[in-house]
C-alpha positions as a Markdown table, in Angstrom:
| # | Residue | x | y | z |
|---|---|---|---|---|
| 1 | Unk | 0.0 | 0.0 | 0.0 |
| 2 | Unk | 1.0 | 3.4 | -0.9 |
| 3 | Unk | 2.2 | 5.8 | 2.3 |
| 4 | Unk | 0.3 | 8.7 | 3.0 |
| 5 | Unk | 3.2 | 11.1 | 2.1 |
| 6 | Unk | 3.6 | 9.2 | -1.2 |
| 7 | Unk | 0.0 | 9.4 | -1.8 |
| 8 | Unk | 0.1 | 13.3 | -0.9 |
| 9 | Unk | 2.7 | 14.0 | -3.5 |
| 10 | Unk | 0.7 | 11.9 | -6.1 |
| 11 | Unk | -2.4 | 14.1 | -5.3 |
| 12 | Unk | 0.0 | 17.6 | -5.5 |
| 13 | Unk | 1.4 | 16.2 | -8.9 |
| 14 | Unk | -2.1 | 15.6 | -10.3 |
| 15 | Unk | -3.7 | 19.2 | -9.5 |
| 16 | Unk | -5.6 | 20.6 | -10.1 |
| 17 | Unk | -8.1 | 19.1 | -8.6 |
| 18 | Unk | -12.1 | 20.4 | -8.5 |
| 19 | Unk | -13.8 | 17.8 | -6.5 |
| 20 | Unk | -12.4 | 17.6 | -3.2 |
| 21 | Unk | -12.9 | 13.5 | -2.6 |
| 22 | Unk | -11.4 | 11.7 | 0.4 |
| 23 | Unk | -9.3 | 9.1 | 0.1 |
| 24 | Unk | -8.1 | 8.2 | 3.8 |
| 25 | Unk | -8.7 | 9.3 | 6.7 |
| 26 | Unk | -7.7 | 12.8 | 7.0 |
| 27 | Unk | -6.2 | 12.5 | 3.4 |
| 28 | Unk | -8.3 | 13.9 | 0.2 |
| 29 | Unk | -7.9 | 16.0 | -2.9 |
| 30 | Unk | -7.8 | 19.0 | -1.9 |
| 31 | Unk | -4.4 | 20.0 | -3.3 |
| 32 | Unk | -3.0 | 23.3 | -3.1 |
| 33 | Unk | -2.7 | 24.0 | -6.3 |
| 34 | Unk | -5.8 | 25.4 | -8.1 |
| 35 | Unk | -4.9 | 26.5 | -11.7 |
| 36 | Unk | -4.8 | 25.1 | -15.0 |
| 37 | Unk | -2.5 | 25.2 | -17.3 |
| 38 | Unk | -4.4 | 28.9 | -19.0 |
| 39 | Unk | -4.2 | 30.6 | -15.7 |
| 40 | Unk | -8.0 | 29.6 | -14.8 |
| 41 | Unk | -8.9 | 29.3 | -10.9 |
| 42 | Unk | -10.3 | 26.2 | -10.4 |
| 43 | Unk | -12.3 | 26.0 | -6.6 |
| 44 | Unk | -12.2 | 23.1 | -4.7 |
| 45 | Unk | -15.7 | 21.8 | -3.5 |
| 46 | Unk | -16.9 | 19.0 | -1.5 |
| 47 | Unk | -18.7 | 16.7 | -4.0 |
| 48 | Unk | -20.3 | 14.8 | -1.3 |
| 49 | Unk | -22.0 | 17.3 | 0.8 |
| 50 | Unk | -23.0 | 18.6 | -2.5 |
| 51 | Unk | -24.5 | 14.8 | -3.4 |
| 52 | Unk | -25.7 | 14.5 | 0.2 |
| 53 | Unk | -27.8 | 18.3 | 0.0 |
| 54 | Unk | -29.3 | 16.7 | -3.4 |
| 55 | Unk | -30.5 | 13.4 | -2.6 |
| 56 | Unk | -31.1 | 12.7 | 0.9 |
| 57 | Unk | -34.4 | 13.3 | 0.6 |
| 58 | Unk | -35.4 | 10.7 | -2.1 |
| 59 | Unk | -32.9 | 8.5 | -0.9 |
| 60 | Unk | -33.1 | 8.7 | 3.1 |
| 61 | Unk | -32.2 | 4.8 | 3.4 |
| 62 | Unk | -29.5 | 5.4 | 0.5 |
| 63 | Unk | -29.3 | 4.3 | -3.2 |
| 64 | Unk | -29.7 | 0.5 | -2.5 |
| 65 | Unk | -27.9 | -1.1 | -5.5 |
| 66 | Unk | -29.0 | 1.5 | -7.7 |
| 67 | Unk | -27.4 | 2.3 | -11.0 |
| 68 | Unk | -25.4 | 5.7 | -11.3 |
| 69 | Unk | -24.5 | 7.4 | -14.6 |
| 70 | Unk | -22.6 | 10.5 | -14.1 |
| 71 | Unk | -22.2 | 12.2 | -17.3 |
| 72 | Unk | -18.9 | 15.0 | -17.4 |
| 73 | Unk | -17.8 | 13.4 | -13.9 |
| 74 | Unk | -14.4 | 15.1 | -13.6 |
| 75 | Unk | -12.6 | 13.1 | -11.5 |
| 76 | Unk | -15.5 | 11.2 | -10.1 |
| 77 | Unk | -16.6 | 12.7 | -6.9 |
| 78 | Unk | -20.2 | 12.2 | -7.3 |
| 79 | Unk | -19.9 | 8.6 | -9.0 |
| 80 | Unk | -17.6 | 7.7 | -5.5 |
| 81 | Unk | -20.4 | 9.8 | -3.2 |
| 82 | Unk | -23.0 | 7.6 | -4.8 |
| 83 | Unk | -21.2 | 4.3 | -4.3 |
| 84 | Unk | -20.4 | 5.3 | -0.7 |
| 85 | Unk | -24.3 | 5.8 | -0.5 |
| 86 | Unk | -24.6 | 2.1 | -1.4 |
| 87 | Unk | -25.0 | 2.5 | -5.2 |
| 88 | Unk | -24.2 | -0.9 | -7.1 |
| 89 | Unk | -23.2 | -0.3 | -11.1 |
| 90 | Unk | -21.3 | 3.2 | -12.0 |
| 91 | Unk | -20.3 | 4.4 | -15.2 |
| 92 | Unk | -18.7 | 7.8 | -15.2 |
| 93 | Unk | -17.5 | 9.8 | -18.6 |
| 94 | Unk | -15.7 | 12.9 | -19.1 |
| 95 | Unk | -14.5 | 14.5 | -22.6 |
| 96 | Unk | -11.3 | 15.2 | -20.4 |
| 97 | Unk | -7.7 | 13.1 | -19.6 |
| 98 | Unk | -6.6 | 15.3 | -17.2 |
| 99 | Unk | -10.0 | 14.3 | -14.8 |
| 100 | Unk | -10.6 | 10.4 | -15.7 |
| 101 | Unk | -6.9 | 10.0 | -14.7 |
| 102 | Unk | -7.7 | 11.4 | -11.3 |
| 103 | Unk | -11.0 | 9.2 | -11.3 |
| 104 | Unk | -8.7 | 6.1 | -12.1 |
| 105 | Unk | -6.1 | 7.3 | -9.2 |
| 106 | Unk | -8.8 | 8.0 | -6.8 |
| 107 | Unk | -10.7 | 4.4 | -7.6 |
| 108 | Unk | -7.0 | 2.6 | -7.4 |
| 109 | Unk | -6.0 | 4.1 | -4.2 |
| 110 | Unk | -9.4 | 5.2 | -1.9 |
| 111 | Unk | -10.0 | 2.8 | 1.3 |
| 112 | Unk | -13.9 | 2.7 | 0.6 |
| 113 | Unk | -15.6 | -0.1 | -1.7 |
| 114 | Unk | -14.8 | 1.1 | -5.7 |
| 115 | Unk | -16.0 | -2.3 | -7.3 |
| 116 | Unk | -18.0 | -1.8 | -10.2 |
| 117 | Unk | -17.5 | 1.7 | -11.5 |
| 118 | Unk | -15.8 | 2.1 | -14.4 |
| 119 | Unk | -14.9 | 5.4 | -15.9 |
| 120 | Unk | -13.5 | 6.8 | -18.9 |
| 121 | Unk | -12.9 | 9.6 | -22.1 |
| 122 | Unk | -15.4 | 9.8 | -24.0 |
| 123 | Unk | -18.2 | 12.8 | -25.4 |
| 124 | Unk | -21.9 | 12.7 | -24.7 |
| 125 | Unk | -22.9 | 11.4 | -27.9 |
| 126 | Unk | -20.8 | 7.9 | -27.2 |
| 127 | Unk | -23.9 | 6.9 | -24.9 |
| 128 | Unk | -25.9 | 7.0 | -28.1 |
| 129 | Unk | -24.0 | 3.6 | -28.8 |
| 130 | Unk | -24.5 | 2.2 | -25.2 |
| 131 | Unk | -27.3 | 0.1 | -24.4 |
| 132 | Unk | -27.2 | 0.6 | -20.8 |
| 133 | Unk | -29.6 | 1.9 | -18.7 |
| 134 | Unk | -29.1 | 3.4 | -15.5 |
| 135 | Unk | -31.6 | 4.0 | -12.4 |
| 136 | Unk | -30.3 | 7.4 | -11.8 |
| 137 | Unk | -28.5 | 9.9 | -14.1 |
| 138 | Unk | -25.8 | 12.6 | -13.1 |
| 139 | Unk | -26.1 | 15.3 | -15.4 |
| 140 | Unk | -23.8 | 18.2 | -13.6 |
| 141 | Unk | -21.9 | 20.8 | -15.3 |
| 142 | Unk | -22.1 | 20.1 | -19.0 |
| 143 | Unk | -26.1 | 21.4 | -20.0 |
| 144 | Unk | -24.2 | 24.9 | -21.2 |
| 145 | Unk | -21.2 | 23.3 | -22.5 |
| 146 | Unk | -22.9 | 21.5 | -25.3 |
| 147 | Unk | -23.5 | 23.1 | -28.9 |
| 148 | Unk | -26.9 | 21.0 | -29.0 |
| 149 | Unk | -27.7 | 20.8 | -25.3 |
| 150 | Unk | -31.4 | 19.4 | -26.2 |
| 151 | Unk | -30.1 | 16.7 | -27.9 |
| 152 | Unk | -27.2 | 15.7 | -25.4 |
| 153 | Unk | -30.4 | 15.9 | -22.6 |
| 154 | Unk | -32.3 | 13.2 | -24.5 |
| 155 | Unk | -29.1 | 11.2 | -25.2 |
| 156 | Unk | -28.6 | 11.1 | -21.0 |
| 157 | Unk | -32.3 | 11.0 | -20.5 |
| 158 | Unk | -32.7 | 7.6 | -22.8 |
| 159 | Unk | -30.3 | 5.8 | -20.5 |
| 160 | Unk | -32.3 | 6.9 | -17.2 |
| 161 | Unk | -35.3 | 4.8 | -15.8 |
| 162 | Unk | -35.9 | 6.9 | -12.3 |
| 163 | Unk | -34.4 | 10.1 | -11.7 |
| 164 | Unk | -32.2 | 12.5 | -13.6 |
| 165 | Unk | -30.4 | 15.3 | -11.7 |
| 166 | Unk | -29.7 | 18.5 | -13.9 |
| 167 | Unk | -27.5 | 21.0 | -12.4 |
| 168 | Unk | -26.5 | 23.7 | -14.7 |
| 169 | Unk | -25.9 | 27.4 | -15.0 |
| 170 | Unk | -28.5 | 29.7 | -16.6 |
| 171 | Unk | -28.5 | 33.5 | -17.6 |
| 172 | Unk | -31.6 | 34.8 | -16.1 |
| 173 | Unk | -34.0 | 37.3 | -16.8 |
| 174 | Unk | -34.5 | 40.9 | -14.8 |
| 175 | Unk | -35.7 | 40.1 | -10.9 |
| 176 | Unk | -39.0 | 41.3 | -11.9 |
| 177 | Unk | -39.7 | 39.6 | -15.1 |
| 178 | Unk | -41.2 | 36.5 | -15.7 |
| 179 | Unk | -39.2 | 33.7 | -17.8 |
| 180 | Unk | -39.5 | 33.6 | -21.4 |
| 181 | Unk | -38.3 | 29.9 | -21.9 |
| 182 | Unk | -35.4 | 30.2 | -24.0 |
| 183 | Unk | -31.5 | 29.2 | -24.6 |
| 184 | Unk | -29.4 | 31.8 | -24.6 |
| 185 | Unk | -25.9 | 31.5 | -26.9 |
| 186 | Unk | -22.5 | 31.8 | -25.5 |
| 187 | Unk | -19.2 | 31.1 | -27.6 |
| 188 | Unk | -16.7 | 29.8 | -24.8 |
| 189 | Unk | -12.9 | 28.9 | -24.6 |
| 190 | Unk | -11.6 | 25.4 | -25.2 |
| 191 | Unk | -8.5 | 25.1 | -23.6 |
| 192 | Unk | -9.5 | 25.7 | -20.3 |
| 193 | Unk | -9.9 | 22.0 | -17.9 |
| 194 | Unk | -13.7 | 23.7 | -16.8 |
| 195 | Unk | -14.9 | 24.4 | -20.0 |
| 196 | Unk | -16.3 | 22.5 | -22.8 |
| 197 | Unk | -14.5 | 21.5 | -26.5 |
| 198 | Unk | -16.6 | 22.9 | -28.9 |
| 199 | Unk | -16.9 | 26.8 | -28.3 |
| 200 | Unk | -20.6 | 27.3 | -29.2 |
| 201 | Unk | -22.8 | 26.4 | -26.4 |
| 202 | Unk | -26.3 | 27.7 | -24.7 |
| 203 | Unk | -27.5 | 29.0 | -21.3 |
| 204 | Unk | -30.8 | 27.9 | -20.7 |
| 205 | Unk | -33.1 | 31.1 | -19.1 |
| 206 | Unk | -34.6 | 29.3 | -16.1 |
| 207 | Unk | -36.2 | 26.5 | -14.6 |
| 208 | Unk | -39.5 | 26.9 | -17.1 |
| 209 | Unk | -37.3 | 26.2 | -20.0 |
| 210 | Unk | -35.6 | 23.1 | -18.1 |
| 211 | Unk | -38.8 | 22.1 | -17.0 |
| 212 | Unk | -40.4 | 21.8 | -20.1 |
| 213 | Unk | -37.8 | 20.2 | -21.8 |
| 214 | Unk | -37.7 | 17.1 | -19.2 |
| 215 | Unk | -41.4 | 16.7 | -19.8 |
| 216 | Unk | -40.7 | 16.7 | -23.3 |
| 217 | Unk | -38.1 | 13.9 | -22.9 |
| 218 | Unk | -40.6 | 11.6 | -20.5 |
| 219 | Unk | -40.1 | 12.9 | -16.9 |
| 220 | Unk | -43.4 | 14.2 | -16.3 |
| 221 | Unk | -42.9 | 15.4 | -12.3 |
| 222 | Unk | -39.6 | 18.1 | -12.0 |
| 223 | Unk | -38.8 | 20.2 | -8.8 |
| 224 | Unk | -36.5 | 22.8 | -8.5 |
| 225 | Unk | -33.9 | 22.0 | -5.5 |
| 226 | Unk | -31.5 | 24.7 | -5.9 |
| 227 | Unk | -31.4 | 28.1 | -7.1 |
| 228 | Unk | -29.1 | 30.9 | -6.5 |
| 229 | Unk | -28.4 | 34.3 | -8.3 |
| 230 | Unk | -25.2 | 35.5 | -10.0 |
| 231 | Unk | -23.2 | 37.7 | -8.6 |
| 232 | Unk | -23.6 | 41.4 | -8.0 |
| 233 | Unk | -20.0 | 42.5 | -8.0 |
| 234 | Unk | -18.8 | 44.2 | -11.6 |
| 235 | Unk | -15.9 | 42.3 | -11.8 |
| 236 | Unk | -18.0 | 39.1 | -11.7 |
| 237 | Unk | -20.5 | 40.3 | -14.1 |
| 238 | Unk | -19.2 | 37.3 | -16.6 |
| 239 | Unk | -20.7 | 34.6 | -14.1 |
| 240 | Unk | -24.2 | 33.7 | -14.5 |
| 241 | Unk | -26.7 | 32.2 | -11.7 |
| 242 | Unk | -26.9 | 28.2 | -11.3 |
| 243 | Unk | -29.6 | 25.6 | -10.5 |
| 244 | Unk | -30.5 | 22.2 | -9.9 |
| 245 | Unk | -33.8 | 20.5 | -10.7 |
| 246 | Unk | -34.5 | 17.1 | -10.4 |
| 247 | Unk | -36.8 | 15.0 | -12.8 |
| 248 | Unk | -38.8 | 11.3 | -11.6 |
| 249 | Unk | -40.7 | 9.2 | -14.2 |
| 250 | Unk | -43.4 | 8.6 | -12.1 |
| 251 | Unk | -45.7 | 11.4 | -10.8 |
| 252 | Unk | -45.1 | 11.6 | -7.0 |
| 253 | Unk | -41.8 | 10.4 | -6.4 |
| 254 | Unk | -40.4 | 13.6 | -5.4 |
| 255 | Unk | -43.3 | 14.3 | -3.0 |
| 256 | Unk | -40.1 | 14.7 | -0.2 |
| 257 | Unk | -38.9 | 17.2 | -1.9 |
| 258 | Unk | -39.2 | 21.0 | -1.2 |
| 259 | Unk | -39.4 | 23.1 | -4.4 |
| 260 | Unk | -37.6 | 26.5 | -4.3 |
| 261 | Unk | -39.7 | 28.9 | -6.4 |
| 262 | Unk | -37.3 | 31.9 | -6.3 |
| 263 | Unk | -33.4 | 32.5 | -6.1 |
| 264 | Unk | -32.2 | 31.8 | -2.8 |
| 265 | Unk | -28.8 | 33.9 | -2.3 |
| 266 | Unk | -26.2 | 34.2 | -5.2 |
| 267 | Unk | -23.8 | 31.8 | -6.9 |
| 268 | Unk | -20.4 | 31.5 | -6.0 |
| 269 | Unk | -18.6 | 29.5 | -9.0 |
| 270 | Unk | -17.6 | 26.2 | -8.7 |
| 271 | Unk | -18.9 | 24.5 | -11.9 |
């Protein structure tokens, strides 16, 4: 086995890191380096309080055996935060070396049960050769890095017989207008480890928009779960708001869930 100061040193060497995963007791990811190679500030988050804050109330008892598909996963932190949970079969994907080598290292060298989970590079669009299905889908961080963000939805919807978590930032409307359902274009960077690979991509308006499209694709019952503003300050005008809404198949299986109707606070960025 590894020593702890070897296994420090690996972490340091593979920085940056975004999800902040523990491997050992008292030993994680959280590295101390937090830029990529264009300068970009990557934060360090706890993926599993953020999993936890998600889904404890539709999984009080924990996920049971269920199936996880975590589509962009970086390195993993919310495949490993599921199988902690007692998740059985994970597949995890990201268009990125740099984070499915960290999801390999963490999987090869974590003290908690890794079995079943496999992870690798690929883009969205490889699922439409997967046939797969998976009780709940991961969708985190990749809705407004996609150039046809509908059609990567349904691709990750397909493959998803319960749930489907969508977290995603959004460019919202004026505080006192109502949403006019809509996706927004944005031309981003591609060299950057947070962003996406093909420079055009949307920003959906709101949860109405969401909403309706997850109907569309078969969930008919959606809740909103999390909601916060952008920023006020002028020099983070570039950063827009985020949410998270989850999405059942059957009517009433989020009945545990409280909805947020309005932005709670504002965003601070993590992805």
């Amino acid at each position: 086995m590894i020593s702890d100061d070897a296994l420090r040193q690996e972490i340091e060497a593979m920085a940056p890191w975004h999800h902040d995963v523990v491997l050992r007791d008292g030993l994680s990811t959280a590295a101390q380096k937090n830029t990529d190679a264009t300068g970009q500030i990557i934060q360090n988050f706890s993926s599993s309080a953020s999993f936890d804050r998600s889904t404890q109330s539709l999984f009080p008892e924990g996920m049971q055996g269920r199936s996880f598909l975590d589509c962009a996963c970086n390195c993993g932190g919310y495949s490993f935060a599921a199988k902690d949970r007692g998740a059985g079969r994970v597949y995890g994907f990201d268009v990125r070396d740099h984070w499915i080598n960290q999801a390999k290292f963490i999987q090869e060298n974590r003290d908690a049960d890794s079995s079943d989970m496999r992870f690798e590079v690929a883009k969205l669009d490889a699922l439409a050769q997967h046939d797969a299905m998976y009780d709940v889908t991961w969708f985190s961080g990749i809705f407004y890095h996609l150039p046809d963000p509908v059609a990567g939805l349904k691709l990750a919807a397909d493959r998803t017989k319960e749930l489907l978590f969508l977290n995603t930032a959004y460019h919202p409307n004026a505080p006192e207008d109502p949403e006019v359902p809509a996706l927004i274009y944005k031309q981003e960077g591609t060299q950057q480890l947070m962003s996406g690979v093909d420079g055009p991509s949307w920003l959906p308006s709101g949860p109405l928009v969401l909403t309706r499209l997850l109907n569309w694709l078969g969930f008919p019952e959606t809740k909103v779960y999390y909601w916060k503003s952008p920023p006020t300050q002028d020099d983070e005008q570039s950063v827009p708001g985020r949410m998270g809404i989850v999405a059942a198949r059957d009517p009433g299986r989020l009945e545990g869930v409280t909805e947020v109707t309005q932005p709670t606070g504002t965003y601070k960025r993590n992805r």
